Amino acid sequence: MDTPGLATPEEVEHAFYVAFQAADLAAMMQVWADDDAVACIHPLGPRLQGRAAVEQGWREMFQAGTPLRFEVVQSQRTHGQLLAVHCVRELIYFGPQLRRRTEILATNVYRKTPDGWRMLLHHGSPVEASEVSGADQGTLH
Amino acid sequence: MDTPGLATPEEVEHAFYVAFQAADLAAMMQVWADDDAVACIHPLGPRLQGRAAVEQGWREMFQAGTPLRFEVVQSQRTHGQLLAVHCVRELIYFGPQLRRRTEILATNVYRKTPDGWRMLLHHGSPVEASEVSGADQGTLH
């Protein structure tokens, strides 16, 4: 039976960013597949492979205690029967009054499991300031 | 009928890195799905969405004419019926005598089409020097 709140890739993605913003490690790990194929690449970081490494990565990030606010912009979704791939832009606000902003491009992959969908891969990477694009960004260069 | 050399995600990935190393734009674009859902994120670059933008990105990169040699290390493959996700480490040699090396982590997504598999997404991102792990790494710079 599908876990409530984790029945579709969209629900899993929502839960992922809620847990990320709340720095809630238990909620974060519920989002991930119970599978050592899971992997997480934080911006400029190494590839964290397997649940233990993924969990340790989030633990360290959450312990840093930096308040963040997320705005997630969907760029592209492609769904198969067993896998779904979402590409998103994460606009992350931080610093005093959460007024500074950075942009991360993320590829999120979800896998269908007997209990609903779960995250299999999160790959986030920074965009160089001069390369940031988008209608809300001003000019490309 | 499957296009020879592009019948499986593995064949498409091989063709992708052969075209990349050869800076062969025509061969590169044969690898990609004929679909505006295709997207490419070069390291620290913006998201290039759609065939025209993806092609222009490769054209600019190949025109730069920097000789590169690739060593591609598979980290993880997950195949569904319609989508396949490969995570790889790209060890890229460049500079005089191709002796300098950098490492890129890439997520490559393939989609099944009537003509075989094709690339749907390439997301590459750098790893900070201090974060590189693995016994075969030596030094990044």
XYZ file of N, CA and C in Angstrom:
846
model
N 0.845 -1.194 0.000
C 0.000 0.000 0.000
C 0.880 1.242 0.000
N 0.468 2.213 -0.757
C 1.271 3.431 -0.814
C 1.268 4.163 0.534
N 2.420 4.616 0.929
C 2.526 5.441 2.133
C 1.836 6.783 1.860
N 0.929 7.196 2.770
C 0.286 8.501 2.548
C 1.334 9.600 2.408
N 1.137 10.443 1.414
C 2.082 11.533 1.185
C 3.262 11.171 0.324
N 3.385 9.866 -0.002
C 4.514 9.426 -0.835
C 4.023 8.501 -1.958
N 2.849 8.840 -2.505
C 2.218 7.961 -3.494
C 2.617 8.295 -4.928
N 3.138 9.484 -5.146
C 3.525 9.896 -6.503
C 4.900 10.576 -6.438
N 5.575 10.657 -7.567
C 6.857 11.387 -7.570
C 6.684 12.829 -7.082
N 5.574 13.450 -7.435
C 5.357 14.849 -7.015
C 5.234 14.949 -5.499
N 4.516 13.988 -4.890
C 4.399 14.021 -3.427
C 5.752 13.797 -2.758
N 6.525 12.897 -3.333
C 7.853 12.631 -2.747
C 8.724 13.877 -2.862
N 8.656 14.524 -4.004
C 9.468 15.730 -4.178
C 9.054 16.813 -3.186
N 7.763 16.966 -3.011
C 7.287 17.953 -2.034
C 7.820 17.610 -0.638
N 7.686 16.340 -0.260
C 8.146 15.915 1.075
C 9.657 16.120 1.224
N 10.381 15.895 0.155
C 11.838 16.083 0.181
C 12.185 17.531 0.520
N 11.554 18.470 -0.169
C 11.918 19.871 0.077
C 11.378 20.385 1.408
N 10.253 19.841 1.856
C 9.757 20.201 3.189
C 10.758 19.730 4.249
N 11.218 18.490 4.107
C 12.182 17.955 5.084
C 13.506 18.716 5.021
N 13.922 19.059 3.822
C 15.181 19.798 3.608
C 15.081 21.153 4.312
N 14.015 21.881 4.058
C 13.876 23.217 4.648
C 13.731 23.143 6.168
N 13.072 22.091 6.659
C 12.873 21.934 8.106
C 14.091 21.302 8.779
N 15.075 20.862 7.989
C 16.259 20.178 8.530
C 15.834 18.999 9.409
N 14.857 18.247 8.917
C 14.266 17.132 9.666
C 14.827 15.823 9.089
N 15.795 15.256 9.802
C 16.509 14.094 9.264
C 15.602 12.877 9.126
N 14.724 12.658 10.117
C 13.844 11.477 10.043
C 12.901 11.603 8.858
N 12.317 12.769 8.688
C 11.414 12.980 7.555
C 12.179 12.854 6.243
N 13.397 13.365 6.224
C 14.204 13.276 5.007
C 14.449 11.821 4.620
N 14.797 10.994 5.621
C 15.157 9.622 5.262
C 13.939 8.778 4.875
N 12.731 9.212 5.283
C 11.521 8.508 4.828
C 11.296 8.681 3.331
N 11.837 9.751 2.817
C 11.624 10.084 1.414
C 12.441 9.162 0.500
N 13.560 8.678 1.020
C 14.506 7.915 0.194
C 14.129 6.440 0.130
N 14.427 5.817 -0.997
C 14.189 4.385 -1.153
C 15.045 3.610 -0.152
N 14.511 2.488 0.293
C 15.227 1.628 1.228
C 16.082 0.676 0.404
N 17.157 1.201 -0.115
C 17.858 0.525 -1.208
C 19.266 1.120 -1.274
N 20.258 0.298 -1.362
C 21.605 0.871 -1.396
C 21.980 1.439 -2.749
N 21.024 1.417 -3.682
C 21.249 2.120 -4.949
C 21.023 3.624 -4.797
N 20.497 4.076 -3.671
C 20.263 5.515 -3.515
C 21.604 6.259 -3.526
N 21.560 7.462 -4.056
C 22.787 8.267 -4.115
C 22.429 9.745 -4.073
N 23.331 10.517 -3.490
C 23.093 11.944 -3.325
C 24.384 12.697 -3.618
N 24.279 13.684 -4.496
C 25.415 14.555 -4.789
C 25.005 15.966 -4.399
N 25.554 16.462 -3.293
C 25.315 17.854 -2.913
C 26.223 18.740 -3.772
N 25.855 20.006 -3.936
C 26.633 20.880 -4.827
C 28.128 20.866 -4.503
N 28.912 20.508 -5.498
C 30.379 20.426 -5.432
C 30.879 19.313 -4.525
N 29.966 18.519 -4.005
C 30.355 17.434 -3.108
C 30.609 16.148 -3.855
N 31.097 15.144 -3.128
C 31.316 13.833 -3.731
C 29.979 13.096 -3.863
N 30.018 11.973 -4.496
C 28.831 11.133 -4.611
C 28.683 10.316 -3.333
N 27.563 10.491 -2.643
C 27.277 9.710 -1.441
C 26.416 8.535 -1.867
N 26.917 7.340 -1.719
C 26.250 6.149 -2.258
C 25.742 5.268 -1.127
N 24.460 4.926 -1.183
C 23.876 4.035 -0.181
C 23.213 4.823 0.930
N 22.260 4.181 1.605
C 21.468 4.899 2.615
C 22.326 5.477 3.741
N 23.315 4.716 4.200
C 24.106 5.199 5.344
C 24.858 6.473 4.970
N 25.456 6.482 3.794
C 26.225 7.662 3.370
C 25.294 8.840 3.100
N 24.150 8.558 2.485
C 23.192 9.631 2.203
C 22.707 10.252 3.516
N 22.389 9.390 4.477
C 21.896 9.889 5.770
C 22.964 10.725 6.477
N 24.203 10.240 6.445
C 25.280 10.987 7.108
C 25.468 12.364 6.461
N 25.313 12.420 5.137
C 25.428 13.702 4.438
C 24.367 14.691 4.909
N 23.127 14.229 5.021
C 22.066 15.125 5.500
C 22.279 15.496 6.959
N 22.743 14.535 7.760
C 22.970 14.827 9.183
C 23.966 15.985 9.317
N 25.053 15.890 8.577
C 26.076 16.943 8.659
C 25.527 18.278 8.170
N 24.756 18.229 7.100
C 24.203 19.482 6.590
C 23.229 20.096 7.596
N 22.380 19.264 8.172
C 21.370 19.791 9.096
C 22.006 20.266 10.400
N 23.082 19.600 10.812
C 23.740 20.023 12.053
C 24.385 21.393 11.895
N 24.739 21.741 10.671
C 25.319 23.067 10.445
C 24.312 24.153 10.828
N 23.030 23.833 10.732
C 21.999 24.703 11.284
C 21.786 26.011 10.536
N 22.143 26.045 9.267
C 21.948 27.265 8.482
C 20.484 27.376 8.051
N 19.772 28.425 8.463
C 18.376 28.553 8.026
C 18.316 28.792 6.515
N 17.428 28.063 5.884
C 17.264 28.154 4.431
C 15.776 28.236 4.104
N 15.466 28.913 3.032
C 14.108 28.859 2.489
C 14.212 28.476 1.020
N 13.346 27.581 0.601
C 13.403 27.053 -0.761
C 12.246 27.547 -1.603
N 12.574 27.863 -2.829
C 11.560 28.028 -3.854
C 11.969 27.055 -4.954
N 11.086 26.154 -5.293
C 11.456 25.112 -6.260
C 10.666 25.327 -7.542
N 11.390 25.476 -8.628
C 10.772 25.718 -9.924
C 10.960 24.471 -10.779
N 9.857 23.882 -11.190
C 9.919 22.694 -12.048
C 10.396 23.083 -13.432
N 11.325 22.337 -13.949
C 11.756 22.603 -15.317
C 11.280 21.524 -16.273
N 11.314 20.278 -15.831
C 11.011 19.174 -16.750
C 10.704 17.927 -15.935
N 9.647 17.238 -16.303
C 9.351 15.954 -15.667
C 9.210 14.895 -16.751
N 9.833 13.757 -16.547
C 9.658 12.625 -17.457
C 9.372 11.405 -16.598
N 8.220 10.786 -16.831
C 7.821 9.648 -16.008
C 7.774 8.379 -16.845
N 8.468 7.343 -16.373
C 8.287 6.004 -16.904
C 7.395 5.236 -15.941
N 7.335 3.925 -16.134
C 6.485 3.144 -15.225
C 7.163 2.908 -13.889
N 8.470 2.823 -13.906
C 9.214 2.486 -12.691
C 10.121 3.607 -12.219
N 10.434 4.508 -13.122
C 11.340 5.606 -12.791
C 10.721 6.929 -13.237
N 11.012 7.963 -12.501
C 10.592 9.310 -12.883
C 11.770 10.239 -12.667
N 11.959 11.145 -13.606
C 13.084 12.082 -13.539
C 12.535 13.500 -13.553
N 12.846 14.264 -12.524
C 12.448 15.667 -12.457
C 13.694 16.533 -12.462
N 13.675 17.545 -13.286
C 14.740 18.547 -13.247
C 14.132 19.817 -12.688
N 14.765 20.357 -11.675
C 14.221 21.544 -11.017
C 15.306 22.588 -10.828
N 14.854 23.825 -10.668
C 15.728 24.897 -10.196
C 15.359 25.148 -8.745
N 16.352 25.088 -7.885
C 16.137 25.407 -6.467
C 16.646 26.830 -6.246
N 15.742 27.717 -5.878
C 16.155 29.061 -5.479
C 16.213 29.032 -3.961
N 17.415 29.187 -3.434
C 17.633 29.004 -2.000
C 17.986 30.335 -1.378
N 17.175 30.728 -0.407
C 17.386 31.992 0.294
C 18.064 31.690 1.618
N 19.059 32.511 1.970
C 19.829 32.269 3.182
C 20.375 33.606 3.690
N 21.109 33.538 4.801
C 21.746 34.741 5.340
C 20.753 35.604 6.118
N 21.192 36.820 6.501
C 20.351 37.697 7.325
C 18.997 37.933 6.659
N 17.944 37.706 7.420
C 16.570 37.847 6.902
C 16.334 37.006 5.644
N 17.139 35.986 5.473
C 17.000 35.097 4.291
C 16.930 35.907 3.005
N 17.766 36.945 2.926
C 17.683 37.828 1.762
C 18.688 37.502 0.665
N 19.683 36.678 0.984
C 20.618 36.301 -0.084
C 20.048 35.094 -0.814
N 20.377 34.998 -2.082
C 19.815 33.906 -2.861
C 20.885 33.246 -3.708
N 20.819 31.934 -3.758
C 21.666 31.196 -4.685
C 20.776 30.274 -5.493
N 21.290 29.808 -6.604
C 20.508 28.903 -7.436
C 21.250 27.597 -7.631
N 20.508 26.516 -7.424
C 21.043 25.170 -7.640
C 20.178 24.483 -8.700
N 20.826 23.817 -9.634
C 20.084 22.966 -10.579
C 20.125 21.547 -10.046
N 18.951 20.931 -9.957
C 18.918 19.573 -9.399
C 18.209 18.609 -10.327
N 18.773 17.422 -10.414
C 18.106 16.288 -11.056
C 17.669 15.358 -9.939
N 16.376 15.118 -9.865
C 15.816 14.226 -8.848
C 15.212 13.015 -9.555
N 15.649 11.832 -9.149
C 15.133 10.599 -9.754
C 14.343 9.837 -8.687
N 13.163 9.383 -9.077
C 12.284 8.631 -8.178
C 12.075 7.236 -8.737
N 11.888 6.293 -7.822
C 11.644 4.903 -8.225
C 10.354 4.428 -7.574
N 9.573 3.660 -8.338
C 8.354 3.080 -7.790
C 8.717 1.900 -6.902
N 8.116 1.851 -5.732
C 8.360 0.740 -4.799
C 6.990 0.170 -4.399
N 6.969 -0.946 -3.698
C 5.665 -1.493 -3.263
C 4.900 -0.523 -2.356
N 5.587 0.419 -1.742
C 4.943 1.352 -0.798
C 4.718 2.736 -1.393
N 4.811 2.852 -2.691
C 4.691 4.173 -3.316
C 6.013 4.543 -3.967
N 6.179 5.796 -4.288
C 7.427 6.238 -4.921
C 8.417 6.712 -3.860
N 9.704 6.586 -4.176
C 10.734 7.075 -3.260
C 11.859 7.707 -4.083
N 12.637 8.543 -3.400
C 13.780 9.164 -4.066
C 14.917 8.152 -4.221
N 15.495 8.147 -5.410
C 16.616 7.252 -5.695
C 17.901 8.063 -5.832
N 17.764 9.277 -6.364
C 18.949 10.098 -6.636
C 18.583 11.571 -6.508
N 19.451 12.305 -5.843
C 19.385 13.771 -5.856
C 20.764 14.256 -6.279
N 20.808 14.981 -7.374
C 22.090 15.514 -7.877
C 21.918 17.018 -8.015
N 22.547 17.744 -7.128
C 22.448 19.199 -7.142
C 23.772 19.813 -7.538
N 23.728 20.881 -8.327
C 24.973 21.545 -8.712
C 24.739 23.038 -8.871
N 25.766 23.823 -8.549
C 25.616 25.277 -8.614
C 25.696 25.778 -10.049
N 25.149 26.957 -10.248
C 25.258 27.644 -11.533
C 26.154 28.851 -11.287
N 27.158 29.019 -12.130
C 28.012 30.199 -11.955
C 27.174 31.443 -12.112
N 27.452 32.447 -11.303
C 26.627 33.663 -11.303
C 26.435 34.203 -12.712
N 27.508 34.186 -13.500
C 27.411 34.775 -14.823
C 26.567 33.939 -15.761
N 26.262 32.706 -15.348
C 25.535 31.798 -16.218
C 24.057 31.712 -15.850
N 23.679 32.306 -14.723
C 22.294 32.155 -14.274
C 21.357 32.766 -15.295
N 20.355 31.993 -15.654
C 19.396 32.450 -16.653
C 17.987 32.387 -16.081
N 17.037 32.817 -16.885
C 15.654 32.760 -16.447
C 15.071 34.147 -16.402
N 13.773 34.232 -16.604
C 13.107 35.520 -16.743
C 13.293 36.396 -15.514
N 13.438 35.753 -14.354
C 13.556 36.539 -13.131
C 15.004 36.876 -12.818
N 15.890 36.551 -13.720
C 17.303 36.694 -13.395
C 17.960 37.911 -14.011
N 17.267 38.678 -14.781
C 17.952 39.728 -15.517
C 18.535 39.131 -16.786
N 19.744 39.472 -17.105
C 20.328 39.004 -18.367
C 21.204 37.798 -18.143
N 21.495 37.116 -19.229
C 22.241 35.863 -19.124
C 23.698 36.118 -18.777
N 24.267 37.176 -19.305
C 25.698 37.435 -19.033
C 25.887 38.834 -18.481
N 12.874 0.017 -35.834
C 14.069 -0.824 -35.686
C 15.150 -0.029 -34.954
N 15.848 -0.710 -34.095
C 16.892 -0.021 -33.346
C 18.026 0.433 -34.269
N 18.466 1.645 -34.069
C 19.635 2.136 -34.795
C 20.865 1.351 -34.335
N 21.652 0.802 -35.278
C 22.857 0.076 -34.851
C 23.745 0.972 -33.977
N 24.216 0.426 -32.899
C 25.087 1.188 -32.006
C 24.337 2.014 -30.983
N 23.002 2.051 -31.101
C 22.209 2.829 -30.141
C 21.014 2.009 -29.635
N 21.249 0.707 -29.447
C 20.149 -0.197 -29.103
C 19.940 -0.335 -27.599
N 20.931 0.041 -26.821
C 20.821 -0.093 -25.361
C 21.352 1.193 -24.715
N 20.980 1.445 -23.471
C 21.558 2.621 -22.787
C 23.085 2.583 -22.765
N 23.645 1.397 -22.628
C 25.115 1.297 -22.583
C 25.737 1.711 -23.917
N 25.107 1.286 -25.013
C 25.636 1.666 -26.320
C 25.523 3.179 -26.531
N 24.410 3.744 -26.085
C 24.231 5.194 -26.242
C 25.286 5.929 -25.417
N 25.519 5.436 -24.216
C 26.519 6.107 -23.372
C 27.907 6.024 -24.005
N 28.228 4.879 -24.547
C 29.528 4.731 -25.218
C 29.628 5.720 -26.384
N 28.573 5.782 -27.193
C 28.580 6.689 -28.357
C 28.686 8.144 -27.909
N 28.046 8.469 -26.796
C 28.096 9.834 -26.268
C 29.537 10.222 -25.937
N 30.247 9.368 -25.224
C 31.609 9.749 -24.817
C 32.591 9.687 -25.991
N 32.331 8.803 -26.956
C 33.163 8.792 -28.171
C 32.989 10.109 -28.922
N 31.725 10.544 -29.085
C 31.468 11.808 -29.796
C 32.038 12.994 -29.027
N 31.931 12.957 -27.706
C 32.433 14.035 -26.850
C 33.946 14.146 -27.030
N 34.637 13.032 -26.902
C 36.093 13.062 -27.005
C 36.547 13.456 -28.408
N 35.790 13.042 -29.427
C 36.146 13.360 -30.813
C 35.674 14.756 -31.214
N 34.913 15.434 -30.335
C 34.338 16.751 -30.655
C 33.566 16.682 -31.978
N 32.785 15.626 -32.136
C 32.047 15.359 -33.376
C 30.575 15.736 -33.141
N 30.196 16.905 -33.628
C 28.862 17.434 -33.325
C 27.758 16.573 -33.939
N 27.969 16.110 -35.172
C 26.920 15.300 -35.821
C 26.720 13.997 -35.053
N 27.813 13.353 -34.699
C 27.710 12.103 -33.938
C 27.083 12.369 -32.577
N 27.444 13.479 -31.959
C 26.877 13.819 -30.657
C 25.363 13.963 -30.747
N 24.882 14.648 -31.776
C 23.435 14.913 -31.826
C 22.633 13.662 -32.202
N 23.300 12.654 -32.809
C 22.605 11.380 -33.068
C 22.288 10.636 -31.774
N 23.058 10.936 -30.763
C 22.913 10.237 -29.486
C 21.670 10.719 -28.737
N 21.281 11.970 -28.986
C 20.198 12.592 -28.211
C 18.829 12.274 -28.794
N 17.846 12.169 -27.919
C 16.468 11.943 -28.360
C 16.011 13.118 -29.215
N 15.156 12.807 -30.189
C 14.599 13.838 -31.063
C 13.346 14.380 -30.372
N 13.573 15.206 -29.378
C 12.509 15.492 -28.424
C 12.913 16.766 -27.683
N 12.013 17.706 -27.558
C 12.419 18.931 -26.868
C 12.468 18.787 -25.354
N 12.216 17.569 -24.860
C 12.430 17.315 -23.433
C 13.906 17.109 -23.122
N 14.761 17.004 -24.146
C 16.180 16.786 -23.851
C 16.754 18.014 -23.134
N 17.699 17.746 -22.252
C 18.324 18.850 -21.509
C 19.756 18.482 -21.161
N 20.591 19.501 -21.097
C 22.010 19.290 -20.825
C 22.499 20.376 -19.874
N 23.145 19.941 -18.808
C 23.753 20.872 -17.859
C 25.246 20.574 -17.846
N 26.031 21.455 -18.466
C 27.486 21.322 -18.395
C 27.939 21.843 -17.027
N 29.103 21.399 -16.564
C 29.545 21.794 -15.216
C 29.498 23.307 -14.996
N 28.754 23.717 -13.996
C 28.558 25.116 -13.584
C 27.776 25.929 -14.613
N 27.297 25.293 -15.646
C 26.540 26.003 -16.672
C 25.055 26.017 -16.386
N 24.331 26.760 -17.207
C 22.878 26.805 -17.059
C 22.279 25.529 -17.644
N 20.977 25.386 -17.469
C 20.273 24.258 -18.053
C 19.960 24.582 -19.512
N 20.465 23.767 -20.425
C 20.168 23.934 -21.848
C 19.004 23.009 -22.172
N 17.894 23.576 -22.551
C 16.654 22.797 -22.713
C 16.255 22.750 -24.182
N 16.023 21.547 -24.683
C 15.580 21.371 -26.061
C 16.757 21.102 -26.984
N 16.478 20.476 -28.123
C 17.561 20.057 -29.018
C 18.400 21.229 -29.518
N 17.754 22.345 -29.852
C 18.514 23.464 -30.418
C 19.518 23.998 -29.394
N 19.069 24.168 -28.156
C 19.962 24.696 -27.117
C 21.062 23.694 -26.788
N 20.697 22.414 -26.730
C 21.696 21.380 -26.434
C 22.760 21.365 -27.538
N 22.312 21.426 -28.794
C 23.253 21.400 -29.919
C 24.179 22.619 -29.890
N 23.616 23.780 -29.611
C 24.430 24.989 -29.568
C 25.488 24.897 -28.455
N 25.104 24.307 -27.339
C 26.061 24.123 -26.244
C 27.249 23.271 -26.664
N 26.952 22.154 -27.339
C 28.051 21.297 -27.808
C 28.864 21.997 -28.878
N 28.197 22.729 -29.776
C 28.928 23.435 -30.850
C 29.964 24.378 -30.232
N 29.526 25.143 -29.232
C 30.447 26.103 -28.594
C 31.594 25.372 -27.907
N 31.251 24.271 -27.232
C 32.304 23.537 -26.539
C 33.306 22.949 -27.533
N 32.789 22.382 -28.612
C 33.685 21.730 -29.578
C 34.506 22.767 -30.349
N 33.923 23.946 -30.596
C 34.663 24.989 -31.304
C 35.840 25.491 -30.470
N 35.722 25.379 -29.163
C 36.829 25.806 -28.313
C 38.072 24.968 -28.619
N 37.855 23.742 -29.064
C 38.964 22.933 -29.585
C 39.938 22.424 -28.546
N 39.512 22.330 -27.303
C 40.410 21.833 -26.260
C 40.505 20.309 -26.337
N 41.696 19.762 -26.576
C 41.797 18.294 -26.613
C 41.518 17.696 -25.230
N 40.715 16.667 -25.218
C 40.335 16.012 -23.968
C 40.439 14.504 -24.154
N 40.730 13.834 -23.078
C 40.632 12.367 -23.096
C 39.780 11.946 -21.913
N 38.867 11.036 -22.156
C 37.916 10.628 -21.123
C 38.210 9.235 -20.601
N 38.052 9.107 -19.307
C 37.966 7.785 -18.700
C 36.645 7.816 -17.936
N 35.762 6.905 -18.236
C 34.427 6.943 -17.628
C 34.275 5.748 -16.697
N 33.982 6.037 -15.450
C 33.833 4.997 -14.439
C 32.354 4.916 -14.064
N 31.760 3.762 -14.275
C 30.350 3.564 -13.909
C 30.216 3.506 -12.398
N 29.261 4.217 -11.887
C 29.014 4.147 -10.453
C 27.717 3.400 -10.166
N 26.693 3.626 -10.974
C 25.380 3.065 -10.652
C 24.509 3.106 -11.896
N 23.832 2.006 -12.180
C 22.867 1.980 -13.280
C 21.530 1.511 -12.743
N 20.485 2.201 -13.099
C 19.135 1.760 -12.762
C 18.308 1.828 -14.035
N 17.764 0.691 -14.435
C 17.000 0.641 -15.680
C 15.535 0.351 -15.400
N 14.653 1.211 -15.949
C 13.236 0.892 -16.005
C 12.921 0.416 -17.418
N 11.637 0.332 -17.730
C 11.281 -0.128 -19.076
C 11.449 0.978 -20.108
N 11.229 2.219 -19.671
C 11.260 3.348 -20.601
C 12.395 4.315 -20.320
N 12.915 4.266 -19.110
C 13.965 5.198 -18.709
C 15.107 4.417 -18.070
N 16.305 4.922 -18.251
C 17.481 4.339 -17.590
C 18.312 5.492 -17.049
N 18.828 5.319 -15.856
C 19.623 6.358 -15.205
C 21.002 5.788 -14.888
N 22.016 6.421 -15.424
C 23.399 6.023 -15.126
C 24.099 7.160 -14.402
N 24.778 6.823 -13.335
C 25.628 7.802 -12.660
C 27.065 7.385 -12.917
N 27.848 8.308 -13.406
C 29.235 7.980 -13.751
C 30.189 9.030 -13.195
N 31.430 8.621 -13.073
C 32.520 9.567 -12.820
C 33.265 9.716 -14.130
N 33.413 10.955 -14.556
C 34.211 11.241 -15.753
C 35.571 11.750 -15.291
N 36.611 11.006 -15.606
C 37.974 11.489 -15.347
C 38.445 12.078 -16.664
N 38.653 13.383 -16.677
C 38.938 14.091 -17.928
C 40.366 14.603 -17.889
N 41.131 14.171 -18.878
C 42.530 14.577 -18.985
C 42.636 15.688 -20.020
N 43.423 16.706 -19.714
C 43.522 17.867 -20.594
C 44.893 18.516 -20.400
N 45.124 19.585 -21.171
C 46.367 20.340 -21.010
C 47.529 19.657 -21.729
N 48.759 20.156 -21.513
C 49.934 19.619 -22.209
C 50.070 18.114 -21.982
N 50.214 17.395 -23.086
C 50.303 15.920 -23.035
C 49.122 15.269 -22.302
N 48.019 16.026 -22.228
C 46.811 15.512 -21.550
C 47.154 14.974 -20.160
N 48.030 15.700 -19.455
C 48.488 15.196 -18.158
C 47.712 15.763 -16.991
N 46.952 16.830 -17.226
C 46.151 17.355 -16.119
C 44.837 16.598 -16.085
N 44.277 16.478 -14.903
C 43.047 15.708 -14.786
C 42.040 16.419 -13.897
N 40.808 16.382 -14.300
C 39.735 16.860 -13.457
C 38.675 15.779 -13.378
N 37.815 15.903 -12.394
C 36.759 14.900 -12.239
C 35.398 15.564 -12.271
N 34.522 14.975 -13.056
C 33.146 15.439 -13.161
C 32.230 14.283 -12.760
N 31.221 14.582 -11.950
C 30.177 13.587 -11.664
C 29.028 13.852 -12.619
N 28.576 12.812 -13.304
C 27.499 13.017 -14.273
C 26.351 12.060 -14.035
N 25.161 12.598 -14.181
C 23.944 11.792 -14.237
C 23.491 11.797 -15.690
N 23.407 10.608 -16.271
C 22.964 10.461 -17.654
C 21.648 9.699 -17.669
N 20.625 10.293 -18.284
C 19.317 9.641 -18.362
C 19.033 9.296 -19.813
N 18.590 8.072 -20.030
C 18.272 7.573 -21.378
C 16.793 7.220 -21.446
N 16.229 7.410 -22.644
C 14.818 7.082 -22.852
C 14.709 6.108 -24.023
N 13.808 5.151 -23.872
C 13.561 4.214 -24.967
C 12.719 4.910 -26.029
N 13.117 4.749 -27.280
C 12.374 5.327 -28.401
C 12.099 4.199 -29.395
N 11.299 4.454 -30.422
C 11.054 3.403 -31.417
C 12.332 2.977 -32.144
N 13.365 3.808 -32.116
C 14.613 3.501 -32.830
C 15.738 3.037 -31.905
N 15.382 2.689 -30.716
C 16.424 2.305 -29.748
C 16.419 3.300 -28.597
N 17.487 3.320 -27.820
C 17.573 4.250 -26.690
C 18.292 5.523 -27.119
N 17.956 6.616 -26.466
C 18.621 7.885 -26.747
C 18.826 8.649 -25.435
N 19.774 9.571 -25.478
C 20.017 10.393 -24.290
C 18.926 11.441 -24.122
N 18.448 11.558 -22.900
C 17.422 12.544 -22.573
C 18.021 13.681 -21.732
N 18.977 13.318 -20.894
C 19.555 14.306 -19.973
C 21.007 13.970 -19.696
N 21.834 14.991 -19.721
C 23.212 14.878 -19.227
C 23.406 16.002 -18.224
N 23.702 15.648 -17.002
C 23.912 16.640 -15.930
C 25.295 16.385 -15.349
N 26.210 17.284 -15.670
C 27.575 17.135 -15.177
C 27.897 18.213 -14.170
N 28.645 17.850 -13.123
C 29.023 18.869 -12.136
C 30.389 18.549 -11.558
N 31.125 19.599 -11.219
C 32.483 19.384 -10.695
C 32.461 18.951 -9.235
N 33.564 18.366 -8.823
C 33.758 17.990 -7.424
C 34.864 18.883 -6.893
N 34.640 19.494 -5.745
C 35.697 20.328 -5.174
C 36.893 19.474 -4.824
N 38.091 20.037 -5.006
C 39.317 19.267 -4.814
C 39.336 18.567 -3.462
N 38.941 19.285 -2.424
C 39.035 18.717 -1.083
C 38.023 17.602 -0.866
N 37.074 17.494 -1.783
C 36.010 16.516 -1.599
C 36.263 15.229 -2.381
N 37.244 15.269 -3.269
C 37.439 14.088 -4.116
C 37.906 12.924 -3.272
N 37.270 11.803 -3.474
C 37.637 10.611 -2.723
C 37.952 9.486 -3.688
N 38.464 8.423 -3.171
C 38.737 7.253 -4.010
C 40.220 7.033 -4.121
N 40.597 5.760 -4.073
C 42.003 5.407 -4.018
C 42.747 5.751 -5.300
N 42.019 5.837 -6.422
C 42.688 6.039 -7.698
C 42.782 7.513 -8.074
N 42.581 8.382 -7.122
C 42.428 9.785 -7.487
C 43.722 10.563 -7.588
N 44.745 10.161 -6.830
C 45.919 11.026 -6.822
C 45.478 12.419 -6.451
N 45.948 13.405 -7.188
C 45.515 14.767 -6.900
C 44.643 15.286 -8.023
N 43.775 16.198 -7.670
C 42.843 16.728 -8.671
C 43.525 17.772 -9.527
N 44.427 18.545 -8.933
C 45.052 19.636 -9.689
C 46.558 19.439 -9.770
